[in-house]
XYZ file of C-alpha atoms in Angstrom:
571
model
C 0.000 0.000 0.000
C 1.605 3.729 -1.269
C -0.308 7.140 -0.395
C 1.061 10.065 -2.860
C -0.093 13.883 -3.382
C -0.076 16.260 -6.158
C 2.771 18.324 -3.986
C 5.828 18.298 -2.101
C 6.327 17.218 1.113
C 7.883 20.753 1.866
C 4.525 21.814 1.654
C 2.475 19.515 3.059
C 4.687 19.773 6.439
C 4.299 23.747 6.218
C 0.758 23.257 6.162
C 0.643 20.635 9.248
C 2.783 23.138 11.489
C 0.197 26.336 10.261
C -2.468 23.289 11.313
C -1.477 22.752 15.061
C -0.351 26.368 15.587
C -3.616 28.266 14.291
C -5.435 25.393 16.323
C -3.037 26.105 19.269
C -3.819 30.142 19.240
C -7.711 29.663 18.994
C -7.735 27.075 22.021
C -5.023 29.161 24.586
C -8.132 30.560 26.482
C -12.084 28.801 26.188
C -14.972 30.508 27.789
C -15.885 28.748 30.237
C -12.789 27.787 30.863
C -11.878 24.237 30.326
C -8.733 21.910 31.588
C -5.566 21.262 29.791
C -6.707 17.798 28.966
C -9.493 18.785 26.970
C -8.251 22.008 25.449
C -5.408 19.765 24.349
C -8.091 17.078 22.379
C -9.754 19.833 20.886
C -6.422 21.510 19.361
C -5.775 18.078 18.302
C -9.187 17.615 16.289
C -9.225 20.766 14.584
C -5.517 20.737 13.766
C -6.566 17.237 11.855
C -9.575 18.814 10.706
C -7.398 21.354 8.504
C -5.116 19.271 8.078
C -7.199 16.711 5.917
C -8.939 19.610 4.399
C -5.413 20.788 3.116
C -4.388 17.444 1.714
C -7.475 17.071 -0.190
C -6.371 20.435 -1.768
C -3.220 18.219 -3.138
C -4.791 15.588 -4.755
C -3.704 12.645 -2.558
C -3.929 9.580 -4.249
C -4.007 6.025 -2.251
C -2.719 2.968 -4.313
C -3.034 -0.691 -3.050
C -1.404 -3.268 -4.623
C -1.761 -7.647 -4.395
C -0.029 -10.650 -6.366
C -1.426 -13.364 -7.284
C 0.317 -16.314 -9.423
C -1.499 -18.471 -11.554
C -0.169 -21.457 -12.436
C -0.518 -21.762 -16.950
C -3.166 -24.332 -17.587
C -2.275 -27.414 -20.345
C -4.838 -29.390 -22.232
C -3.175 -33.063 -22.487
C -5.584 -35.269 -24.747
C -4.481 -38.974 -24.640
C -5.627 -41.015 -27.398
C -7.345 -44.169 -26.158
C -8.879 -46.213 -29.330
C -8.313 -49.404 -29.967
C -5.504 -48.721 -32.654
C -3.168 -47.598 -29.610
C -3.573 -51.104 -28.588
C -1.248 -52.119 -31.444
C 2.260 -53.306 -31.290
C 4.744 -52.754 -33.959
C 8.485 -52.108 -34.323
C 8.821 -49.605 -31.548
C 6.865 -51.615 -28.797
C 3.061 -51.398 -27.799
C 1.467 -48.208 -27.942
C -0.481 -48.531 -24.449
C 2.191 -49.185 -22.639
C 4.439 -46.244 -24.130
C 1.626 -43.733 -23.379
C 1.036 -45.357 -19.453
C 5.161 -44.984 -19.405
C 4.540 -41.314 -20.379
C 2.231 -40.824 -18.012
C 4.184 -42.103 -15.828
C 7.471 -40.144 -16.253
C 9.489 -38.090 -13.847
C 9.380 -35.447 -17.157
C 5.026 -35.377 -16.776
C 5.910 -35.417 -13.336
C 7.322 -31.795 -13.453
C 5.044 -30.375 -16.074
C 2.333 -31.285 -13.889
C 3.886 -29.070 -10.465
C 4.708 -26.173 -12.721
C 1.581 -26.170 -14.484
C -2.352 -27.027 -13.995
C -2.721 -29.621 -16.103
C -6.318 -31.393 -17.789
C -5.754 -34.881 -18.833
C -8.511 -36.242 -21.497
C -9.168 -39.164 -23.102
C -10.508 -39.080 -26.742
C -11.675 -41.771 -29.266
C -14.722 -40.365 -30.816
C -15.846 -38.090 -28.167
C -13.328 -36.641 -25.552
C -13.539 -36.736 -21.945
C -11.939 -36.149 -18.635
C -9.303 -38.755 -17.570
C -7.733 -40.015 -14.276
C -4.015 -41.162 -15.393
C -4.535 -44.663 -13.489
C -8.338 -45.319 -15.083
C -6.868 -45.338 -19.104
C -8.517 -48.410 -20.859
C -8.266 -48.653 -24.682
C -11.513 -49.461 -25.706
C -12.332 -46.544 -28.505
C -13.586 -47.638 -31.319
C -13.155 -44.565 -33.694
C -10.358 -41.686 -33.704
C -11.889 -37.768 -33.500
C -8.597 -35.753 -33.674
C -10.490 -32.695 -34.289
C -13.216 -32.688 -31.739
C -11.195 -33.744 -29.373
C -9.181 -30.450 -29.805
C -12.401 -28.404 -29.823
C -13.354 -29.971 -26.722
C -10.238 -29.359 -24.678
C -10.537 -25.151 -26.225
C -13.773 -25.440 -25.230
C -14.142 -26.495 -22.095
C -10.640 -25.567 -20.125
C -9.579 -22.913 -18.647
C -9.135 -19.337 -19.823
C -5.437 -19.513 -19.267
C -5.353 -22.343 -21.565
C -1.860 -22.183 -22.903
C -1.040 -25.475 -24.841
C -2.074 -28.532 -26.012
C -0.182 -31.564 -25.988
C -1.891 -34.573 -28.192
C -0.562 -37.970 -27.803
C -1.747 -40.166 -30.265
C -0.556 -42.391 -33.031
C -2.342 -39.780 -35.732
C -4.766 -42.108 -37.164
C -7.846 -40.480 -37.825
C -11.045 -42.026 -39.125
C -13.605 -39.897 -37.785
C -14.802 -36.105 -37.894
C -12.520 -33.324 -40.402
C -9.277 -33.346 -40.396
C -7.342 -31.990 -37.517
C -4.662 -29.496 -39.686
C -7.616 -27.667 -39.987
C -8.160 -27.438 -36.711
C -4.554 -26.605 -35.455
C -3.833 -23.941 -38.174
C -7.015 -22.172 -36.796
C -6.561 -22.309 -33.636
C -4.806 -19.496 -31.343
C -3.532 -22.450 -29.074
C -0.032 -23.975 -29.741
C -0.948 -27.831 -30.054
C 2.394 -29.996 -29.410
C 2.226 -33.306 -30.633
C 3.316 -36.358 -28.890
C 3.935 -38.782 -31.941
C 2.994 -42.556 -30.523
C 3.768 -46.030 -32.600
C 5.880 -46.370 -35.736
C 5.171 -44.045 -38.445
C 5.879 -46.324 -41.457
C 3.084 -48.065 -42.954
C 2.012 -51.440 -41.564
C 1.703 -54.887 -43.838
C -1.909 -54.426 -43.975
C -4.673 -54.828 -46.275
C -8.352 -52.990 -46.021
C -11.414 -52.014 -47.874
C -11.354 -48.260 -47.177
C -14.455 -47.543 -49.438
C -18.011 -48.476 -50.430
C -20.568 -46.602 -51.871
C -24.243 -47.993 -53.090
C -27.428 -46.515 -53.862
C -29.782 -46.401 -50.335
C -32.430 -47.464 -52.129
C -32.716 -50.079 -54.650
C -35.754 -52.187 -56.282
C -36.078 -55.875 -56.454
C -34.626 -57.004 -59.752
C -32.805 -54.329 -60.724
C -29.411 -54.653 -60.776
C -27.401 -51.867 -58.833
C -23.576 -51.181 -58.746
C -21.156 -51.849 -55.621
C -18.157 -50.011 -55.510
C -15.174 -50.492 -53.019
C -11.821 -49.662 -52.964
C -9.003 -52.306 -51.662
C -5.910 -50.315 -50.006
C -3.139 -52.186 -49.441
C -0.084 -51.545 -47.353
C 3.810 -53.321 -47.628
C 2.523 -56.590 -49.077
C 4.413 -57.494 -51.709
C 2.884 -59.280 -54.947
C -0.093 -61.362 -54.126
C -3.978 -62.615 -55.075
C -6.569 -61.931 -52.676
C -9.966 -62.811 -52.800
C -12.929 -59.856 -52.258
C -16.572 -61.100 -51.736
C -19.858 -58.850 -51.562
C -22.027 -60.355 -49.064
C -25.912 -59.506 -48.381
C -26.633 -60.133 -44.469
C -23.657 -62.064 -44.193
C -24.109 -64.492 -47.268
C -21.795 -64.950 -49.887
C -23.485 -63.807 -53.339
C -20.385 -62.760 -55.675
C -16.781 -62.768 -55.156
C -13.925 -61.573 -57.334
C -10.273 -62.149 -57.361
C -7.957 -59.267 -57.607
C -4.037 -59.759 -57.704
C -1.740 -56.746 -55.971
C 1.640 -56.064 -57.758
C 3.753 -53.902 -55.586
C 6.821 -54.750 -54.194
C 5.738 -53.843 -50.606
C 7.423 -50.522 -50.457
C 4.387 -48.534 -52.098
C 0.965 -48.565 -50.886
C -1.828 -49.840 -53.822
C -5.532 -49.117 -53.814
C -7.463 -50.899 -56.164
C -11.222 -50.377 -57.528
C -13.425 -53.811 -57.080
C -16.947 -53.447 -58.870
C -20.172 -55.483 -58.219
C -23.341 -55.555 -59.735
C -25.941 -56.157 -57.144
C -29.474 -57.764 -57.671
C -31.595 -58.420 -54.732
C -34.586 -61.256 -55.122
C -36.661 -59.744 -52.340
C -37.630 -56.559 -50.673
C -37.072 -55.241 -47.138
C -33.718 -53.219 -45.743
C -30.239 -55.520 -46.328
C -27.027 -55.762 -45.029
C -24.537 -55.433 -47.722
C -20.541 -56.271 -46.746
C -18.002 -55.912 -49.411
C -14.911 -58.744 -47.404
C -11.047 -58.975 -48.952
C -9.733 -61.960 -47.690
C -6.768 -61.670 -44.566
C -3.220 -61.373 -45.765
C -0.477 -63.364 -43.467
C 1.086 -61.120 -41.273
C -1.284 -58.663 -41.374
C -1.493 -55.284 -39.007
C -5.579 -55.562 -38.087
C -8.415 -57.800 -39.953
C -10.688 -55.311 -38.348
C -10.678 -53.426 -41.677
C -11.129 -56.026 -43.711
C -15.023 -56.052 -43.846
C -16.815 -52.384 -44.972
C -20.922 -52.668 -45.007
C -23.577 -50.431 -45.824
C -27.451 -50.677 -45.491
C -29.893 -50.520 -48.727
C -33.751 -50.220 -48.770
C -34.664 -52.676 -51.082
C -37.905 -51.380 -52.678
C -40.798 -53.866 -54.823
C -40.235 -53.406 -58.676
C -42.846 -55.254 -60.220
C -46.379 -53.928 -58.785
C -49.381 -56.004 -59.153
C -52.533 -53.874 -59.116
C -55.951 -55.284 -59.317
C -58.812 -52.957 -61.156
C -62.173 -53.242 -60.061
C -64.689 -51.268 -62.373
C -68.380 -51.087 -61.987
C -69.116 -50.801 -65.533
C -67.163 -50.370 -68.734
C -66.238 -46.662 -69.111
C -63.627 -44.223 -70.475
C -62.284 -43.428 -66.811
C -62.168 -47.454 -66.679
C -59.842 -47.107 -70.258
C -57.599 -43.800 -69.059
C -56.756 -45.422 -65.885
C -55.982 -49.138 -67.283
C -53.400 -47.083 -70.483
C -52.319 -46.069 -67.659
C -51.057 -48.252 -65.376
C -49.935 -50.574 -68.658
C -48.141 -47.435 -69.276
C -45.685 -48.120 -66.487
C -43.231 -51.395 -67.483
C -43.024 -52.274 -63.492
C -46.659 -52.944 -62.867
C -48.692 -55.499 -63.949
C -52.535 -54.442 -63.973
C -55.480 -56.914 -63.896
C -58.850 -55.775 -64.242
C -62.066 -57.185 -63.028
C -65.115 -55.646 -65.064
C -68.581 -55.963 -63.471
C -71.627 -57.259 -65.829
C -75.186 -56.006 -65.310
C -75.801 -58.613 -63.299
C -73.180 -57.894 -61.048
C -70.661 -60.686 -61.325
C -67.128 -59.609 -61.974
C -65.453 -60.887 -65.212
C -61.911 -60.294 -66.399
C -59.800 -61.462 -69.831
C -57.085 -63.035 -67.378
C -57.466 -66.833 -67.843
C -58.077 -68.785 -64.592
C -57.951 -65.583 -62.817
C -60.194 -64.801 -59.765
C -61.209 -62.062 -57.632
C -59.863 -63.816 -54.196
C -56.679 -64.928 -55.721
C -55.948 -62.145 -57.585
C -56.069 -59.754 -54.213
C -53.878 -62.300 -52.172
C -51.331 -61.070 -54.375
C -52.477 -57.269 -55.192
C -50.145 -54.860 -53.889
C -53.408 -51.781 -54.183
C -56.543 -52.345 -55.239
C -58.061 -49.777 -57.660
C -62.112 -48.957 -57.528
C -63.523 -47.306 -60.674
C -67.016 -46.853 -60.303
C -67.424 -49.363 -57.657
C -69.658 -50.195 -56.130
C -72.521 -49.860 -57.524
C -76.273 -51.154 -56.968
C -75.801 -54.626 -58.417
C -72.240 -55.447 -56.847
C -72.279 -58.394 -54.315
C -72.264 -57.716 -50.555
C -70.063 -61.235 -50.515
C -67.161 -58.916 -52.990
C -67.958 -55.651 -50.772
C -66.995 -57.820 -47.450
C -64.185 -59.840 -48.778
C -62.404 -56.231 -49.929
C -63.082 -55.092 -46.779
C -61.620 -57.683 -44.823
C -58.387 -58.335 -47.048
C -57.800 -54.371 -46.744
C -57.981 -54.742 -43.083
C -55.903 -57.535 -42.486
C -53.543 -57.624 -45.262
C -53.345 -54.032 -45.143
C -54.055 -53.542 -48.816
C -53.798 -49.947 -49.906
C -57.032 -49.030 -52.012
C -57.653 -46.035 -54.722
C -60.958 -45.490 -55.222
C -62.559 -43.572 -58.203
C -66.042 -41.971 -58.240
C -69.085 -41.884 -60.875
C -72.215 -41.220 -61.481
C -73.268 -45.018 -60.978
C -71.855 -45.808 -57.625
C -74.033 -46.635 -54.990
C -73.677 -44.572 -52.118
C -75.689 -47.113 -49.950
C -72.810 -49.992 -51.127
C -70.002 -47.762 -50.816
C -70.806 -47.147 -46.855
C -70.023 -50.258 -46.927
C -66.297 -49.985 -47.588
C -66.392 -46.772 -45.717
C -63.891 -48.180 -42.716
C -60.918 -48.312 -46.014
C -61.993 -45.288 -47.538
C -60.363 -41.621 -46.764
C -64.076 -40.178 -46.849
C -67.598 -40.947 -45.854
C -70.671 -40.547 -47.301
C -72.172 -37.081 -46.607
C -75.233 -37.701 -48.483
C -77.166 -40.368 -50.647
C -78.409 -37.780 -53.202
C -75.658 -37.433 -55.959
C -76.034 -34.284 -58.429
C -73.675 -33.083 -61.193
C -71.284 -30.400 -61.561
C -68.371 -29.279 -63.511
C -65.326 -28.568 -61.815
C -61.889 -27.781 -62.305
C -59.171 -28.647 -59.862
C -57.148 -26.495 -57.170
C -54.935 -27.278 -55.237
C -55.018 -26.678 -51.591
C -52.461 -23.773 -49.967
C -51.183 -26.290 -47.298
C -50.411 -29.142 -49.189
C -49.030 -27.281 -52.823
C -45.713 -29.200 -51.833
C -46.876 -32.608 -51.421
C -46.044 -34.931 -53.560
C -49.640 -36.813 -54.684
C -49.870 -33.302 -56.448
C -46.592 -32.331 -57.497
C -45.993 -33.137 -60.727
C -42.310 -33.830 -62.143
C -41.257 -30.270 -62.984
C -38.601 -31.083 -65.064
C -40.975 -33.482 -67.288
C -43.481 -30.513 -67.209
C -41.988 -27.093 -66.217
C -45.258 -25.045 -66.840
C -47.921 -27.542 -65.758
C -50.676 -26.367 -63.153
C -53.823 -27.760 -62.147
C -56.028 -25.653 -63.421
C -54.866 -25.750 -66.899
C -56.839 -28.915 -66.772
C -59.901 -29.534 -68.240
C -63.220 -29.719 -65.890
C -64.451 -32.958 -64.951
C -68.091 -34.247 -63.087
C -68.076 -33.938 -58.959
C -71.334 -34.297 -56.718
C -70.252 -31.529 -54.159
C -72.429 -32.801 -51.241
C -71.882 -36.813 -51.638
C -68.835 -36.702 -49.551
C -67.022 -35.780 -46.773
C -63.045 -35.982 -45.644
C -62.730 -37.921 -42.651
C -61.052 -36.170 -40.141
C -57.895 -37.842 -40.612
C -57.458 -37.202 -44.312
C -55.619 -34.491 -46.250
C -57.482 -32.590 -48.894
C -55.208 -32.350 -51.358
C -57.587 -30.646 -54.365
C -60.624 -29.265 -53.781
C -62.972 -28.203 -56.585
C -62.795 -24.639 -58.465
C -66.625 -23.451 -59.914
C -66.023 -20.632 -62.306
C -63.287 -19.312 -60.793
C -64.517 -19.408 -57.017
C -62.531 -22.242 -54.721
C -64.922 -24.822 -52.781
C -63.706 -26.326 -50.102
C -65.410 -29.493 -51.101
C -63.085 -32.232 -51.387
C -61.955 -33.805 -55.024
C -58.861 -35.454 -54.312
C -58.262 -36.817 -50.940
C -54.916 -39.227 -49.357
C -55.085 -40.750 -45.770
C -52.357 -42.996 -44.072
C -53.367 -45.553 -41.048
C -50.868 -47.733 -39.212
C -52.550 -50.607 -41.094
C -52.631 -49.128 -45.276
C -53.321 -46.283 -47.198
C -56.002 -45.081 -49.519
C -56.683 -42.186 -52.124
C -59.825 -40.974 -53.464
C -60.451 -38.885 -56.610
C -64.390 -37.834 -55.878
C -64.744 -36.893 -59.378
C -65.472 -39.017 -62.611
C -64.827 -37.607 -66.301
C -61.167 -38.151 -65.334
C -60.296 -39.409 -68.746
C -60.268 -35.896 -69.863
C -56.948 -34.981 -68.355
C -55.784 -38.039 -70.601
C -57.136 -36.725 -73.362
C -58.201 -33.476 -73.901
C -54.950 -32.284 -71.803
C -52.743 -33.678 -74.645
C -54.044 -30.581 -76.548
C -51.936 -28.414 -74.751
C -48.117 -28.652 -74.344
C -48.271 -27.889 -70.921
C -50.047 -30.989 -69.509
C -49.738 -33.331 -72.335
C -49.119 -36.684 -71.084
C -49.137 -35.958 -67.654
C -52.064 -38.364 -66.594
C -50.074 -41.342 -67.183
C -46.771 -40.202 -64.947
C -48.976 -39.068 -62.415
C -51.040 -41.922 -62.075
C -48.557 -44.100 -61.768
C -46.205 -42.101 -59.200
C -50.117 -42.809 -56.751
C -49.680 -46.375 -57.868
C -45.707 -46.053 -56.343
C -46.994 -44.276 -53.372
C -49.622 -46.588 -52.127
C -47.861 -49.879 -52.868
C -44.695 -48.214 -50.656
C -45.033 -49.734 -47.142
C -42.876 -47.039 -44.900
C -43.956 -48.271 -41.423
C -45.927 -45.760 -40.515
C -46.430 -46.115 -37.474
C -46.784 -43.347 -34.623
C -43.893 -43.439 -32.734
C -40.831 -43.751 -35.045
C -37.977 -44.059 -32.760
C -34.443 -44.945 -34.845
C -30.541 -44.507 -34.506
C -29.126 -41.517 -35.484
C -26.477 -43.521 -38.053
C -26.446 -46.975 -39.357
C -23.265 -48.156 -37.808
C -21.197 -47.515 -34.701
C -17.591 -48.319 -33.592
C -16.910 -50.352 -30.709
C -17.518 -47.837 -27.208
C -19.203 -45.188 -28.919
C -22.243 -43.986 -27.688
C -25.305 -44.978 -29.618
C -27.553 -42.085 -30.202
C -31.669 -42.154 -30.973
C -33.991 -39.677 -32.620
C -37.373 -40.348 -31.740
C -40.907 -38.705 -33.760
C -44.333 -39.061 -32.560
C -47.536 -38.154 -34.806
C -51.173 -38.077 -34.007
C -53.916 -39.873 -35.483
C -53.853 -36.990 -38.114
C -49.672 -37.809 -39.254
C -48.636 -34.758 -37.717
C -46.299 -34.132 -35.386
């Protein structure tokens, strides 16, 4: 602690003596009278008095001054995966990095410094020296330096990084050292020359494939100091053997070689698969860890059989069967009903029953109407519910709305009223659903397409009404005024879907929209991308709960994202 003024100390004494003495000649005589003890405290509190007052004249200036020593602080980030479990020509790797740890050197960093050990493998985290286990499974250079800038001190001063360098998770970390304001000292662990080893460091395969359709596989085979030799690579779907090529490595072991291997994969069934791409182990090998590379593909049905069930002979019946024999992967079979109300088709030996075992969506045109057969009504309704059969159903002027209550419990809508009148309508799409894509048609096939550049077709505008768990996806357009009345209508259930186009006269936008430029042709790609939609089974179930990636490493955490809808699909 220091006190200083604005002045000499000349002064300030001349001004403590001209203190004490004017004090001193005011207090020589007091009426009353008073004794020498207190005429002696009172010169003494007024001589202070102007004493202070003539030292704040000066300026005075108090300064008071501490220490305090802070040791710096060091980020140490010990790499613990399982690579640093490895032996090679300079010893094992664990037990160098324990021996580190364990040196007189780490010893005295640690008393002239505060230092935060870490352990990293694909996450970083805090570590007691004696607790180290190599268990990691993948190597996160870079977050693990984020971490430790993150979450240390503000004094952080260095980074020291022991690790054996190989990365094979998250960017790489020279990005992260040459921005960071942090020196980062590494500790280089193992033998830096390359290992005899052989690996399939690549894969890449479509995510989604369809059943009979051949896609392509390709890996890439590294290989490390082997010197000439033929190894064998197999592509494997959920662990079975289904192709396998032979691929023979000239290098004289000095170079490393990486060499393309291509499959052609077919898959004979549906459903999400396992495919492994597996070279065969080399003698003397580093790891046969990285032998193996997979990757998951959603194999999707190619071939879609649709059964057609029309009430009468029509043109709707005509537009929607050129349709669907428009599209190579779906095989259409269509039941026609006679006056009488038996179904007939040109199939030979085909029936109704057998014909919907196998259906992947069922298609109603016109059906039902007042001659169709309870017996057909209930067997559609029970194969929808318990197969889960996804039905389209198409309406005109000779349904029955007493027989189509009946199928109400698959349908998207219900019957509003039994009365059915006539109107012409055009199409419009509905604000909140412009971007789904039952009504988005392929812009690059047709760039200037819109819905109402169609021409109008027949709807009854008080027959029907969305249930409450259906999307309206058109509603109808009367001279140039938008009805909310539903035209064109989607719903998905745990169990199936459904559609329903409410309006009949479709086979105009076949063919009176191939007049203009704009829509011509359209019907027949956008009939078949509703065929593609209902026969797609996506699980939809209410809860969705799935892992964030399809494959961890050995000790890393496995993460879940988790959706729930309503009985509406919406979250």
């Amino acid at each position: 602690m220091s006190i200083s003024f604005n002045t000499s100390l000349l002064l300030i004494a001349l001004c403590a003596f001209i203190a004490i003495a004017f004090s001193a000649y005011i207090y020589r005589r007091t009426v009353p009278p008073v004794s020498n003890g207190k005429r002696y405290t009172l010169v003494t509190l007024r001589s202070l008095s102007l004493l202070c007052a003539f030292l704040a004249l000066f300026e005075p200036l108090l300064q008071l001054t501490s220490t305090n020593q802070q040791k710096p602080a060091i980020a140490v980030l010990v790499d613990n995966s399982l690579s640093m479990s490895q032996t090679d020509k300079t010893g094992n790797r664990e037990a160098v990095v324990r021996k580190i740890l364990k040196s007189s050197d780490f010893a005295k960093l640690s008393s002239q410094s505060s230092l935060q050990l870490y352990k990293f493998s694909h996450a970083a985290s805090p570590l007691s020296p004696d607790s180290l286990i190599v268990d990691g499974g993948s190597t996160d250079i870079s977050s693990a330096v984020e971490t430790a800038e993150k979450y240390s001190a503000s004094s952080l001063q260095g980074i020291i990084l022991i690790t054996d360098g190989n990365y094979n998770s998250g960017s790489n970390p020279l990005y992260n050292a040459e921005r960071s304001k942090i020196p980062i000292f590494a500790v280089g662990i193992g033998d830096t020359t390359d290992q005899k080893d052989i690996a399939v460091t690549k894969l890449s395969i479509n995510s989604i494939g369809y059943t009979g359709t051949a896609i392509p596989v390709d890996a890439t085979v590294k290989a490390t100091g082997i010197d000439n030799t033929t190894v064998a690579v197999t592509l494997l779907e959920d662990g079975k053997k289904i192709d396998e090529k032979t691929i023979h490595i000239q290098s004289n072991g000095s170079v490393i070689v990486e060499l393309p291997v291509q499959f052609m994969y077919t898959a004979a069934s549906d459903g999400m698969k396992k495919i492994s791409v597996r070279v065969s182990k080399v003698n003397g090998e580093l790891t046969e860890l990285n032998n193996v590379r997979s990757s998951l593909v959603k194999i999707l049905k190619n071939k879609m059989n649709i059964v057609v069930v029309a009430g009468a002979p029509s043109a709707d019946v005509s537009a929607v069967m050129q349709g669907l024999n428009e599209d190579s992967n779906i095989e259409a079979t269509l039941f026609s009903q006679l006056p009488t109300g038996e179904l007939r088709t040109l199939t030979p030996n085909a029936t109704l029953t057998n014909a919907l075992s196998k259906a992947d969506c069922l298609v109603l045109v016109g059906f039902p109407t007042a001659q169709s057969s309870s017996a057909v009504i209930q067997m559609i309704t029970s194969l929808a519910q318990t197969k889960a059969l996804s039905i389209m159903f198409i309406a005109s002027r000779t349904i029955d709305p007493q027989k189509v209550r009946e199928l109400e419990s698959v349908f998207p809508f219900t019957i509003a009223s039994e009365r059915l009148d006539e109107q012409s309508a055009l199409p419009a799409v509905a604000s909140q659903f412009k971007f789904n894509s039952l009504v988005q048609v392929n812009a690059q096939l047709f760039p200037l397409f819109a819905w109402e550049k169609l021409p109008p077709i027949f709807v009854s505008l008080s027959a029907f009404s969305a249930k409450p768990e259906s999307q309206k996806l058109l509603t109808v357009k009367i001279q140039g005024v938008n009805i909310n009345a539903p035209l064109f209508i989607s719903r998905k259930t745990v169990n199936a879907k459904s559609l329903a186009l409410l309006g009949y006269g479709i086979f105009r936008w076949k063919l009176l929209a191939s007049s203009s430029d704009d829509t011509k042709n359209f019907f027949d790609v956008w009939f078949s991308s509703l065929i593609r939609w209902l026969t797609t089974h996506d699980d939809d179930a209410l809860l969705h709960v799935e892992p964030s990636k399809d494959f961890f490493a050995q000790g890393e955490p496995i993460d879940f994202s988790a959706q729930t809808y309503n009985q509406n699909f919406q979250p």
